[in-house]
Amino acid sequence: MRLRFYDLRLSQKQFSKRFGFGLGALRDLEQGRGCPSMAARTLIEAIRLDPDLVARAAEEAKCWVKQ
């Protein structure tokens, strides 16, 4: 599965941090290991459609964990 971090000019590490993916999971997806869940596929499609919106949502979601 080709992910958009190349198109967005982000490293895998930057992409995982910006969008809330685990780096290991991201590498597994990129190398075709395992089958991504429906939630992961939906998130990847949302990133393709509007990466800035998804980045803002991921940042807001981090606040839920801290509270």
mmCIF file of C-alpha atoms in Angstrom:
data_model
loop_
_atom_site.group_PDB
_atom_site.id
_atom_site.type_symbol
_atom_site.label_atom_id
_atom_site.label_comp_id
_atom_site.label_asym_id
_atom_site.label_seq_id
_atom_site.Cartn_x
_atom_site.Cartn_y
_atom_site.Cartn_z
ATOM 1 C CA MET A 1 0.000 0.000 0.000
ATOM 2 C CA ARG A 2 1.528 3.282 -1.044
ATOM 3 C CA LEU A 3 0.929 5.959 1.536
ATOM 4 C CA ARG A 4 1.043 9.689 0.953
ATOM 5 C CA PHE A 5 4.014 10.692 3.068
ATOM 6 C CA TYR A 6 6.082 10.959 -0.124
ATOM 7 C CA ASP A 7 3.463 13.196 -1.755
ATOM 8 C CA LEU A 8 3.276 15.322 1.390
ATOM 9 C CA ARG A 9 7.086 15.518 1.578
ATOM 10 C CA LEU A 10 7.129 13.919 5.007
ATOM 11 C CA SER A 11 9.334 11.156 6.319
ATOM 12 C CA GLN A 12 7.630 8.044 7.680
ATOM 13 C CA LYS A 13 8.372 9.328 11.183
ATOM 14 C CA GLN A 14 6.855 12.764 10.457
ATOM 15 C CA PHE A 15 3.793 11.175 8.818
ATOM 16 C CA SER A 16 3.215 8.840 11.761
ATOM 17 C CA LYS A 17 3.496 11.686 14.256
ATOM 18 C CA ARG A 18 1.322 14.104 12.273
ATOM 19 C CA PHE A 19 -1.516 11.652 11.667
ATOM 20 C CA GLY A 20 -1.316 9.449 14.765
ATOM 21 C CA PHE A 21 -0.084 6.232 13.164
ATOM 22 C CA GLY A 22 2.348 4.007 15.007
ATOM 23 C CA LEU A 23 5.633 3.998 13.101
ATOM 24 C CA GLY A 24 5.809 0.188 13.086
ATOM 25 C CA ALA A 25 2.239 -0.112 11.816
ATOM 26 C CA LEU A 26 2.975 2.465 9.125
ATOM 27 C CA ARG A 27 6.031 0.517 7.953
ATOM 28 C CA ASP A 28 4.038 -2.726 7.925
ATOM 29 C CA LEU A 29 1.316 -1.117 5.788
ATOM 30 C CA GLU A 30 3.872 0.337 3.395
ATOM 31 C CA GLN A 31 5.567 -3.069 2.969
ATOM 32 C CA GLY A 32 2.293 -4.952 2.511
ATOM 33 C CA ARG A 33 2.491 -6.912 5.757
ATOM 34 C CA GLY A 34 -0.917 -7.624 7.215
ATOM 35 C CA CYS A 35 -4.234 -6.200 6.183
ATOM 36 C CA PRO A 36 -5.156 -2.735 7.467
ATOM 37 C CA SER A 37 -8.403 -2.453 9.389
ATOM 38 C CA MET A 38 -11.366 -0.601 7.945
ATOM 39 C CA ALA A 39 -10.582 2.249 10.349
ATOM 40 C CA ALA A 40 -6.988 2.458 9.078
ATOM 41 C CA ARG A 41 -8.111 2.374 5.431
ATOM 42 C CA THR A 42 -10.674 5.097 6.148
ATOM 43 C CA LEU A 43 -8.045 7.257 7.838
ATOM 44 C CA ILE A 44 -5.652 6.791 4.908
ATOM 45 C CA GLU A 45 -8.395 7.818 2.473
ATOM 46 C CA ALA A 46 -9.252 10.859 4.619
ATOM 47 C CA ILE A 47 -5.572 11.876 4.576
ATOM 48 C CA ARG A 48 -5.603 11.572 0.786
ATOM 49 C CA LEU A 49 -8.668 13.825 0.565
ATOM 50 C CA ASP A 50 -7.755 16.484 3.152
ATOM 51 C CA PRO A 51 -4.436 15.998 4.957
ATOM 52 C CA ASP A 52 -4.618 19.301 6.853
ATOM 53 C CA LEU A 53 -8.042 18.507 8.313
ATOM 54 C CA VAL A 54 -6.898 15.052 9.431
ATOM 55 C CA ALA A 55 -3.738 16.526 10.992
ATOM 56 C CA ARG A 56 -5.886 18.985 12.984
ATOM 57 C CA ALA A 57 -8.217 16.175 14.081
ATOM 58 C CA ALA A 58 -5.253 14.024 15.160
ATOM 59 C CA GLU A 59 -3.883 16.930 17.197
ATOM 60 C CA GLU A 60 -7.262 17.412 18.908
ATOM 61 C CA ALA A 61 -7.508 13.681 19.623
ATOM 62 C CA LYS A 62 -4.174 13.820 21.471
ATOM 63 C CA CYS A 63 -5.830 16.143 23.994
ATOM 64 C CA TRP A 64 -8.329 13.388 24.891
ATOM 65 C CA VAL A 65 -5.499 11.145 26.030
ATOM 66 C CA LYS A 66 -3.892 13.833 28.210
ATOM 67 C CA GLN A 67 -7.059 14.675 30.149
#
